Amino acid sequence: IVKQLVFSNLTIGYRCDSHLDSCMATLTTVGETSVCPLIPGLIQREGGSMEQEMGELRRYRTQSISRGEFALSDSFYFYRKGLESIVDDQVTQRFSSEELVSWNLLTRTNHNFHYISLRLTIIWGLGVIIRYCVLFPLRITLAIIGLSWLVIGTTLVGFLPKNRVKTWLSELVHLMCYRICARGLSATIQYHNKENKPQKGGICVANHTSPIDIVILANDGCYAMVGQCHGGLMGVIQRSMVRSCPHVWFERSEMRDRHAVTSRLRAHVAAKTNLPILIFPEGTCINNTSVMMFKKGSFEIGGTIYPVAIKYDPRFGDAFWNSAKYNMVSYLLRMMTSWAIVVNVWYLPPMTREEGEDAAQFANRVKSAIAHQGGLLDMAWDGSLKRDKVKEEFKEQQQKMYSSMVVGKKRRKSETFRKDNQDTVILE
């Protein structure tokens, strides 16, 4: 089956071979043809900024257009960019599971079954029996033991008077329970650069892929959690944890009050004996391929920031939580029926806000360091676009940028010069 998308002088085609169960993309440009894997999308984009591309398009045009005059053909460039974004959107694809180069024997079900070979089908069937009949019962048992001991242990420690013994017992209970829960996920964790581990009185910030990020990090140290108060089973766990350790839980009304949240976090950081706060500044789960915009609120608190990069290996299990597709129970079921959760954690050197640097710039600097260390794509987009629409302010900012690209710097300078001359004549 051969399909092609032709736009201007760019031809993109891909061929699906049912026997090999693989797809290859053919990229055809003017005078050149190449074959590349169809990952992550259909469109092969060349490097360079939009300003450079506009400059190349205008190089061989008339002198009047090259000076910055608008031409109708300019609109076709933005039209093509819009089609590219629709076909291969760089933002929305970060909220779905990343594509694998090879099948990991986990994604096939009766709903999307495709016969390839008898041997592969037998291997997959044996894997289903092992994962659901052997591993899953053991893992669910360990998870129940870990959560039960977390509630019982932290409740008992909470009755002790506040002293060093209580602090030591609280950290011991937390570490023990989180490690039992990690065994329930068959988590294999490799920690790097432990000399940079977050210290008390600091703020630990990390990229966010899954709710189990907390379990992964808490296996190597204790943290003070920050979040909204819940009811049900989660509420029972929260109330028991806060008795033995100064976690920061907010009511729904408090979460909307940014000043109240910042004040409580600053008070926690000011006490150098308190555990480091664990914060995920993205505010939502990203699919283990990228790091999206960090909310600046976490970087306005003050204190030392301890960046942490988390990278999961998708070959053994998809740790990304697509909350729009799976609820928490379904997600945990998928985790416990995977082969394993293999993850690397890098502790980065502590970072502080530099002189003259605002909170947004500091957040971007920390984000870039995490993305570089974890081999993730550094994106400036806000993760809240997963649920919300693009703000009108951002649309206006993009429109101004596109307008300046079309008009050009020369025209803006000439208009400024002409305006200054007119003002001079009026004054004379």
Short mmCIF file of C-alpha atoms in Angstrom, two decimals:
data_model
loop_
_atom_site.label_atom_id
_atom_site.label_comp_id
_atom_site.label_asym_id
_atom_site.label_seq_id
_atom_site.Cartn_x
_atom_site.Cartn_y
_atom_site.Cartn_z
CA ILE A 1 0.00 0.00 0.00
CA VAL A 2 1.58 3.28 -1.05
CA LYS A 3 0.24 6.64 0.07
CA GLN A 4 1.69 10.03 -0.80
CA LEU A 5 1.25 13.56 0.46
CA VAL A 6 2.40 16.12 -2.12
CA PHE A 7 2.81 19.78 -1.18
CA SER A 8 4.61 22.32 -3.33
CA ASN A 9 8.05 20.83 -4.12
CA LEU A 10 7.91 18.36 -1.19
CA THR A 11 6.66 14.80 -1.66
CA ILE A 12 6.28 12.48 1.31
CA GLY A 13 5.24 8.86 0.87
CA TYR A 14 5.24 5.78 3.01
CA ARG A 15 4.85 2.09 2.31
CA CYS A 16 3.40 -0.50 4.69
CA ASP A 17 4.52 -4.09 4.19
CA SER A 18 2.07 -6.43 5.93
CA HIS A 19 4.54 -9.34 5.80
CA LEU A 20 7.26 -7.46 7.65
CA ASP A 21 4.78 -5.57 9.85
CA SER A 22 6.79 -2.38 9.38
CA CYS A 23 6.43 1.00 7.74
CA MET A 24 9.05 2.96 5.83
CA ALA A 25 8.75 6.54 4.71
CA THR A 26 10.06 7.87 1.43
CA LEU A 27 11.03 11.51 1.41
CA THR A 28 11.38 13.02 -2.06
CA THR A 29 12.74 16.52 -2.56
CA VAL A 30 13.91 18.36 -5.64
CA GLY A 31 16.67 16.23 -7.16
CA GLU A 32 17.03 13.93 -4.15
CA THR A 33 15.30 10.84 -2.73
CA SER A 34 15.92 9.16 0.60
CA VAL A 35 14.32 6.47 2.75
CA CYS A 36 13.89 6.89 6.49
CA PRO A 37 11.91 5.22 9.30
CA LEU A 38 8.47 6.69 9.85
CA ILE A 39 9.31 7.96 13.34
CA PRO A 40 7.94 10.06 14.93
CA GLY A 41 5.76 11.45 12.14
CA LEU A 42 5.20 11.74 8.41
CA ILE A 43 6.93 15.04 7.78
CA GLN A 44 10.70 15.32 7.68
CA ARG A 45 11.50 18.89 8.69
CA GLU A 46 14.79 20.55 7.93
CA GLY A 47 16.67 22.52 10.55
CA GLY A 48 16.67 26.30 10.61
CA SER A 49 14.39 29.06 11.84
CA MET A 50 11.33 30.43 10.09
CA GLU A 51 13.19 33.69 9.47
CA GLN A 52 15.86 31.81 7.52
CA GLU A 53 13.26 29.96 5.47
CA MET A 54 11.47 33.21 4.63
CA GLY A 55 14.80 34.72 3.62
CA GLU A 56 15.48 31.83 1.24
CA LEU A 57 12.06 32.23 -0.37
CA ARG A 58 12.61 35.97 -0.91
CA ARG A 59 16.15 35.74 -2.21
CA TYR A 60 15.20 35.49 -5.88
CA ARG A 61 12.20 37.79 -5.85
CA THR A 62 11.87 41.33 -7.14
CA GLN A 63 13.65 44.23 -5.52
CA SER A 64 10.43 45.75 -4.12
CA ILE A 65 9.55 42.54 -2.30
CA SER A 66 13.06 42.05 -1.00
CA ARG A 67 12.83 45.45 0.70
CA GLY A 68 10.00 44.14 2.86
CA GLU A 69 6.85 44.76 0.78
CA PHE A 70 4.09 42.21 1.27
CA ALA A 71 3.47 39.66 -1.48
CA LEU A 72 0.51 37.31 -1.77
CA SER A 73 2.91 34.38 -2.08
CA ASP A 74 4.00 34.99 1.52
CA SER A 75 0.71 33.59 2.75
CA PHE A 76 1.41 30.22 1.09
CA TYR A 77 4.44 29.71 3.31
CA PHE A 78 2.33 30.05 6.47
CA TYR A 79 -0.38 27.92 4.85
CA ARG A 80 2.16 25.13 4.38
CA LYS A 81 3.36 25.51 7.98
CA GLY A 82 -0.22 25.19 9.18
CA LEU A 83 -0.73 21.96 7.22
CA GLU A 84 2.51 20.56 8.62
CA SER A 85 1.34 21.31 12.15
CA ILE A 86 -1.99 19.58 11.50
CA VAL A 87 -0.38 16.47 10.01
CA ASP A 88 2.47 16.26 12.54
CA ASP A 89 1.63 18.31 15.64
CA GLN A 90 4.59 18.53 17.99
CA VAL A 91 2.44 19.29 21.06
CA THR A 92 -0.53 16.91 21.08
CA GLN A 93 1.65 13.93 20.21
CA ARG A 94 3.44 14.45 23.56
CA PHE A 95 0.22 13.40 25.28
CA SER A 96 0.08 9.93 23.71
CA SER A 97 2.40 6.96 24.18
CA GLU A 98 5.67 7.20 22.32
CA GLU A 99 6.14 4.98 19.27
CA LEU A 100 8.47 2.00 19.57
CA VAL A 101 10.90 0.83 16.91
CA SER A 102 10.00 -2.80 17.62
CA TRP A 103 7.04 -4.54 19.26
CA ASN A 104 7.52 -5.35 22.96
CA LEU A 105 4.82 -8.08 23.09
CA LEU A 106 2.56 -5.88 25.22
CA THR A 107 0.32 -3.89 22.91
CA ARG A 108 -1.44 -6.70 21.01
CA THR A 109 -5.00 -7.53 22.09
CA ASN A 110 -7.97 -9.19 20.46
CA HIS A 111 -9.14 -5.74 19.38
CA ASN A 112 -6.13 -5.00 17.15
CA PHE A 113 -4.78 -8.51 16.53
CA HIS A 114 -2.75 -9.04 13.36
CA TYR A 115 -1.34 -12.45 12.58
CA ILE A 116 2.36 -12.37 11.70
CA SER A 117 3.73 -15.85 12.43
CA LEU A 118 2.85 -18.89 14.53
CA ARG A 119 6.05 -18.65 16.58
CA LEU A 120 5.44 -15.01 17.51
CA THR A 121 1.83 -15.75 18.43
CA ILE A 122 2.91 -18.60 20.75
CA ILE A 123 5.51 -16.37 22.44
CA TRP A 124 2.92 -13.65 22.96
CA GLY A 125 0.43 -16.16 24.43
CA LEU A 126 3.02 -17.48 26.88
CA GLY A 127 3.84 -13.90 27.84
CA VAL A 128 0.18 -13.20 28.62
CA ILE A 129 0.03 -16.25 30.91
CA ILE A 130 3.22 -15.25 32.73
CA ARG A 131 2.26 -11.60 33.12
CA TYR A 132 -1.37 -12.09 34.20
CA CYS A 133 -1.25 -15.42 36.04
CA VAL A 134 2.19 -15.28 37.72
CA LEU A 135 3.52 -11.72 37.94
CA PHE A 136 0.27 -9.84 38.45
CA PRO A 137 -0.89 -11.71 41.61
CA LEU A 138 2.54 -11.27 43.19
CA ARG A 139 2.68 -7.60 42.33
CA ILE A 140 -0.82 -6.80 43.60
CA THR A 141 0.03 -8.58 46.87
CA LEU A 142 3.19 -6.52 47.33
CA ALA A 143 1.32 -3.29 46.54
CA ILE A 144 -1.36 -4.05 49.15
CA ILE A 145 1.31 -4.86 51.75
CA GLY A 146 3.23 -1.65 50.97
CA LEU A 147 0.19 0.65 51.15
CA SER A 148 -1.16 -1.05 54.30
CA TRP A 149 2.15 -0.73 56.10
CA LEU A 150 2.42 2.91 54.97
CA VAL A 151 -0.92 3.75 56.62
CA ILE A 152 -0.28 1.69 59.78
CA GLY A 153 3.37 2.66 60.20
CA THR A 154 2.97 6.39 59.68
CA THR A 155 -0.09 6.44 61.98
CA LEU A 156 1.86 4.76 64.79
CA VAL A 157 4.86 7.06 64.32
CA GLY A 158 2.51 10.04 64.43
CA PHE A 159 1.70 9.37 68.08
CA LEU A 160 5.35 9.88 69.10
CA PRO A 161 6.54 13.28 70.35
CA LYS A 162 8.40 15.42 67.84
CA ASN A 163 12.12 14.63 68.17
CA ARG A 164 14.97 13.03 66.23
CA VAL A 165 13.69 9.52 66.92
CA LYS A 166 10.32 10.33 65.34
CA THR A 167 12.04 11.85 62.29
CA TRP A 168 14.29 8.80 61.90
CA LEU A 169 11.40 6.34 62.24
CA SER A 170 9.25 8.34 59.82
CA GLU A 171 11.93 8.28 57.13
CA LEU A 172 12.52 4.57 57.73
CA VAL A 173 8.82 3.73 57.35
CA HIS A 174 8.48 5.85 54.20
CA LEU A 175 11.53 4.28 52.55
CA MET A 176 10.42 0.76 53.43
CA CYS A 177 6.89 1.23 52.12
CA TYR A 178 7.93 2.92 48.87
CA ARG A 179 10.46 0.19 48.19
CA ILE A 180 7.83 -2.50 48.70
CA CYS A 181 5.52 -0.65 46.29
CA ALA A 182 8.36 -0.41 43.76
CA ARG A 183 8.78 -4.18 43.96
CA GLY A 184 5.08 -4.42 43.20
CA LEU A 185 5.82 -2.70 39.89
CA SER A 186 8.99 -4.74 39.26
CA ALA A 187 10.81 -1.42 39.08
CA THR A 188 14.48 -1.57 38.10
CA ILE A 189 15.98 1.81 38.95
CA GLN A 190 19.47 3.10 38.21
CA TYR A 191 20.47 6.24 40.11
CA HIS A 192 23.29 8.41 38.77
CA ASN A 193 25.38 11.13 40.46
CA LYS A 194 24.13 10.47 43.99
CA GLU A 195 26.42 13.17 45.34
CA ASN A 196 23.85 15.67 43.98
CA LYS A 197 20.88 14.22 45.87
CA PRO A 198 18.39 16.83 47.18
CA GLN A 199 19.15 18.04 50.69
CA LYS A 200 16.83 19.14 53.48
CA GLY A 201 15.46 22.64 53.11
CA GLY A 202 15.68 22.48 49.31
CA ILE A 203 13.28 21.99 46.41
CA CYS A 204 13.50 18.96 44.12
CA VAL A 205 12.06 19.51 40.64
CA ALA A 206 11.74 16.76 38.03
CA ASN A 207 10.11 16.06 34.69
CA HIS A 208 6.76 14.30 35.00
CA THR A 209 5.78 11.14 33.13
CA SER A 210 3.68 9.15 35.56
CA PRO A 211 2.20 9.15 39.08
CA ILE A 212 4.77 6.48 39.94
CA ASP A 213 7.50 9.13 39.58
CA ILE A 214 7.00 9.68 43.30
CA VAL A 215 7.63 6.01 44.05
CA ILE A 216 10.72 6.01 41.82
CA LEU A 217 12.32 9.01 43.53
CA ALA A 218 11.24 8.09 47.09
CA ASN A 219 13.09 4.78 46.79
CA ASP A 220 16.36 6.64 47.23
CA GLY A 221 15.34 9.30 49.74
CA CYS A 222 12.43 10.89 51.57
CA TYR A 223 10.58 13.93 50.26
CA ALA A 224 7.82 16.21 51.46
CA MET A 225 4.91 15.85 49.06
CA VAL A 226 2.88 18.79 47.79
CA GLY A 227 -0.66 18.37 46.53
CA GLN A 228 -4.38 18.74 46.95
CA CYS A 229 -6.32 17.00 49.71
CA HIS A 230 -8.36 14.05 48.49
CA GLY A 231 -11.06 11.82 49.88
CA GLY A 232 -11.46 8.06 49.94
CA LEU A 233 -8.44 5.78 50.09
CA MET A 234 -6.08 8.54 48.93
CA GLY A 235 -7.34 10.78 51.72
CA VAL A 236 -6.67 8.08 54.32
CA ILE A 237 -3.09 7.72 53.06
CA GLN A 238 -2.56 11.51 53.06
CA ARG A 239 -3.84 11.98 56.59
CA SER A 240 -1.68 9.15 57.94
CA MET A 241 1.44 10.42 56.16
CA VAL A 242 1.10 13.99 57.43
CA ARG A 243 0.99 12.76 61.05
CA SER A 244 4.57 11.51 60.88
CA CYS A 245 6.09 13.87 58.31
CA PRO A 246 5.46 17.54 57.39
CA HIS A 247 3.91 17.02 53.96
CA VAL A 248 2.13 20.02 52.42
CA TRP A 249 -1.49 19.23 51.54
CA PHE A 250 -3.83 21.99 50.34
CA GLU A 251 -7.59 22.24 50.31
CA ARG A 252 -9.22 22.94 46.94
CA SER A 253 -9.93 26.58 47.92
CA GLU A 254 -6.29 27.10 48.98
CA MET A 255 -4.94 25.74 45.69
CA ARG A 256 -6.63 28.63 43.88
CA ASP A 257 -4.94 31.15 46.18
CA ARG A 258 -1.45 31.45 44.72
CA HIS A 259 -0.24 33.71 47.52
CA ALA A 260 -1.32 31.23 50.23
CA VAL A 261 0.40 28.33 48.44
CA THR A 262 3.63 30.28 48.03
CA SER A 263 3.61 31.37 51.67
CA ARG A 264 3.25 27.83 52.99
CA LEU A 265 5.97 26.50 50.70
CA ARG A 266 8.35 29.29 51.71
CA ALA A 267 7.72 28.53 55.36
CA HIS A 268 8.53 24.87 54.74
CA VAL A 269 11.75 25.66 52.87
CA ALA A 270 12.83 28.14 55.54
CA ALA A 271 13.06 25.30 58.10
CA LYS A 272 16.31 23.62 57.13
CA THR A 273 15.37 20.49 59.07
CA ASN A 274 12.35 19.78 56.84
CA LEU A 275 12.54 17.26 54.03
CA PRO A 276 13.08 18.62 50.51
CA ILE A 277 9.88 19.46 48.67
CA LEU A 278 9.16 17.34 45.59
CA ILE A 279 7.52 19.34 42.77
CA PHE A 280 6.72 18.51 39.14
CA PRO A 281 6.58 22.00 37.52
CA GLU A 282 5.08 20.77 34.22
CA GLY A 283 1.77 20.23 35.99
CA THR A 284 0.80 17.23 33.84
CA CYS A 285 2.22 13.95 32.55
CA ILE A 286 4.30 14.04 29.33
CA ASN A 287 5.03 10.90 27.31
CA ASN A 288 8.69 10.34 28.25
CA THR A 289 10.03 11.98 25.09
CA SER A 290 10.00 15.68 26.01
CA VAL A 291 10.06 18.26 28.76
CA MET A 292 7.44 20.99 28.43
CA MET A 293 7.21 24.42 30.03
CA PHE A 294 7.90 24.64 33.78
CA LYS A 295 5.46 26.77 35.75
CA LYS A 296 7.40 29.64 37.29
CA GLY A 297 5.59 29.47 40.66
CA SER A 298 7.91 26.74 41.95
CA PHE A 299 10.90 28.99 41.24
CA GLU A 300 9.53 32.05 43.05
CA ILE A 301 9.71 30.37 46.44
CA GLY A 302 13.46 30.84 46.84
CA GLY A 303 16.03 28.43 48.17
CA THR A 304 18.15 25.89 46.32
CA ILE A 305 16.71 23.95 43.39
CA TYR A 306 17.81 20.32 42.93
CA PRO A 307 16.97 19.24 39.34
CA VAL A 308 16.30 15.55 38.64
CA ALA A 309 15.92 13.94 35.22
CA ILE A 310 13.79 10.78 34.91
CA LYS A 311 13.85 8.61 31.78
CA TYR A 312 11.89 5.37 31.41
CA ASP A 313 12.79 2.53 29.04
CA PRO A 314 9.61 1.90 27.00
CA ARG A 315 10.82 -1.48 25.73
CA PHE A 316 9.76 -3.18 28.98
CA GLY A 317 6.65 -1.18 29.82
CA ASP A 318 4.96 2.13 28.97
CA ALA A 319 5.05 4.22 32.15
CA PHE A 320 3.24 7.22 30.63
CA TRP A 321 -0.20 7.91 32.10
CA ASN A 322 -2.63 9.12 29.47
CA SER A 323 -5.28 10.44 31.86
CA ALA A 324 -7.63 11.19 28.95
CA LYS A 325 -7.67 7.51 27.98
CA TYR A 326 -7.18 5.56 31.23
CA ASN A 327 -8.34 6.12 34.77
CA MET A 328 -6.00 5.44 37.69
CA VAL A 329 -7.16 1.84 38.20
CA SER A 330 -6.76 0.94 34.51
CA TYR A 331 -3.36 2.60 34.43
CA LEU A 332 -2.08 0.68 37.48
CA LEU A 333 -3.40 -2.53 35.93
CA ARG A 334 -1.35 -1.84 32.80
CA MET A 335 1.73 -1.14 34.92
CA MET A 336 1.39 -4.34 36.93
CA THR A 337 0.90 -6.47 33.82
CA SER A 338 3.94 -5.05 32.01
CA TRP A 339 7.25 -6.88 31.91
CA ALA A 340 8.95 -4.38 34.19
CA ILE A 341 9.44 -0.67 34.83
CA VAL A 342 13.02 0.16 33.89
CA VAL A 343 14.10 3.73 34.62
CA ASN A 344 17.22 5.88 34.92
CA VAL A 345 17.38 8.79 37.37
CA TRP A 346 20.01 11.51 37.17
CA TYR A 347 20.67 13.91 40.04
CA LEU A 348 21.89 17.22 38.61
CA PRO A 349 24.05 19.76 40.47
CA PRO A 350 22.03 22.19 42.62
CA MET A 351 21.03 25.45 40.96
CA THR A 352 20.18 28.86 42.38
CA ARG A 353 18.60 31.95 40.87
CA GLU A 354 21.22 34.26 39.40
CA GLU A 355 21.30 38.02 39.84
CA GLY A 356 19.01 39.79 37.39
CA GLU A 357 17.27 36.53 36.42
CA ASP A 358 13.50 36.36 36.80
CA ALA A 359 11.55 33.25 37.80
CA ALA A 360 10.57 32.35 34.22
CA GLN A 361 14.16 32.51 32.98
CA PHE A 362 15.33 30.43 35.94
CA ALA A 363 12.64 27.84 35.23
CA ASN A 364 13.69 27.60 31.58
CA ARG A 365 17.34 27.17 32.56
CA VAL A 366 16.49 24.31 34.92
CA LYS A 367 14.20 22.73 32.31
CA SER A 368 16.93 22.83 29.67
CA ALA A 369 19.41 21.14 32.03
CA ILE A 370 16.93 18.33 32.79
CA ALA A 371 16.10 17.82 29.10
CA HIS A 372 19.77 17.70 28.11
CA GLN A 373 20.69 15.18 30.81
CA GLY A 374 17.73 12.89 30.17
CA GLY A 375 18.02 12.98 26.38
CA LEU A 376 14.58 14.60 26.12
CA LEU A 377 13.26 17.23 23.71
CA ASP A 378 13.19 20.70 25.28
CA MET A 379 9.85 22.32 24.38
CA ALA A 380 8.57 25.79 25.26
CA TRP A 381 4.89 24.85 25.03
CA ASP A 382 2.69 24.79 28.12
CA GLY A 383 1.54 21.33 29.20
CA SER A 384 -1.86 22.77 30.16
CA LEU A 385 -2.68 22.71 26.42
CA LYS A 386 -3.52 19.07 27.09
CA ARG A 387 -6.86 20.30 28.43
CA ASP A 388 -7.10 24.05 27.77
CA LYS A 389 -7.17 26.14 24.61
CA VAL A 390 -4.33 28.39 23.52
CA LYS A 391 -4.46 31.77 25.24
CA GLU A 392 -5.33 34.80 23.14
CA GLU A 393 -2.16 36.56 24.33
CA PHE A 394 -0.02 33.82 22.83
CA LYS A 395 -1.91 33.98 19.53
CA GLU A 396 -1.31 37.74 19.35
CA GLN A 397 2.37 37.22 20.12
CA GLN A 398 2.69 34.73 17.25
CA GLN A 399 0.82 37.06 14.90
CA LYS A 400 3.20 39.90 15.71
CA MET A 401 6.19 37.65 15.10
CA TYR A 402 4.82 36.51 11.71
CA SER A 403 4.05 40.12 10.79
CA SER A 404 7.60 41.20 11.58
CA MET A 405 8.93 38.34 9.43
CA VAL A 406 6.84 39.43 6.45
CA VAL A 407 7.39 43.19 6.78
CA GLY A 408 11.07 42.84 7.60
CA LYS A 409 13.45 44.85 9.73
CA LYS A 410 14.36 47.25 6.92
CA ARG A 411 10.81 48.51 6.57
CA ARG A 412 10.43 49.00 10.32
CA LYS A 413 13.63 51.02 10.37
CA SER A 414 12.54 53.14 7.41
CA GLU A 415 9.17 53.83 9.04
CA THR A 416 10.92 54.86 12.26
CA PHE A 417 13.24 57.15 10.30
CA ARG A 418 10.33 58.65 8.36
CA LYS A 419 8.36 59.22 11.59
CA ASP A 420 11.35 60.95 13.21
CA ASN A 421 11.70 63.27 10.18
CA GLN A 422 8.00 64.14 10.33
CA ASP A 423 8.27 64.97 14.02
CA THR A 424 11.29 67.18 13.29
CA VAL A 425 9.39 69.10 10.58
CA ILE A 426 6.43 69.63 12.89
CA LEU A 427 8.69 70.96 15.63
CA GLU A 428 10.40 73.34 13.23
#
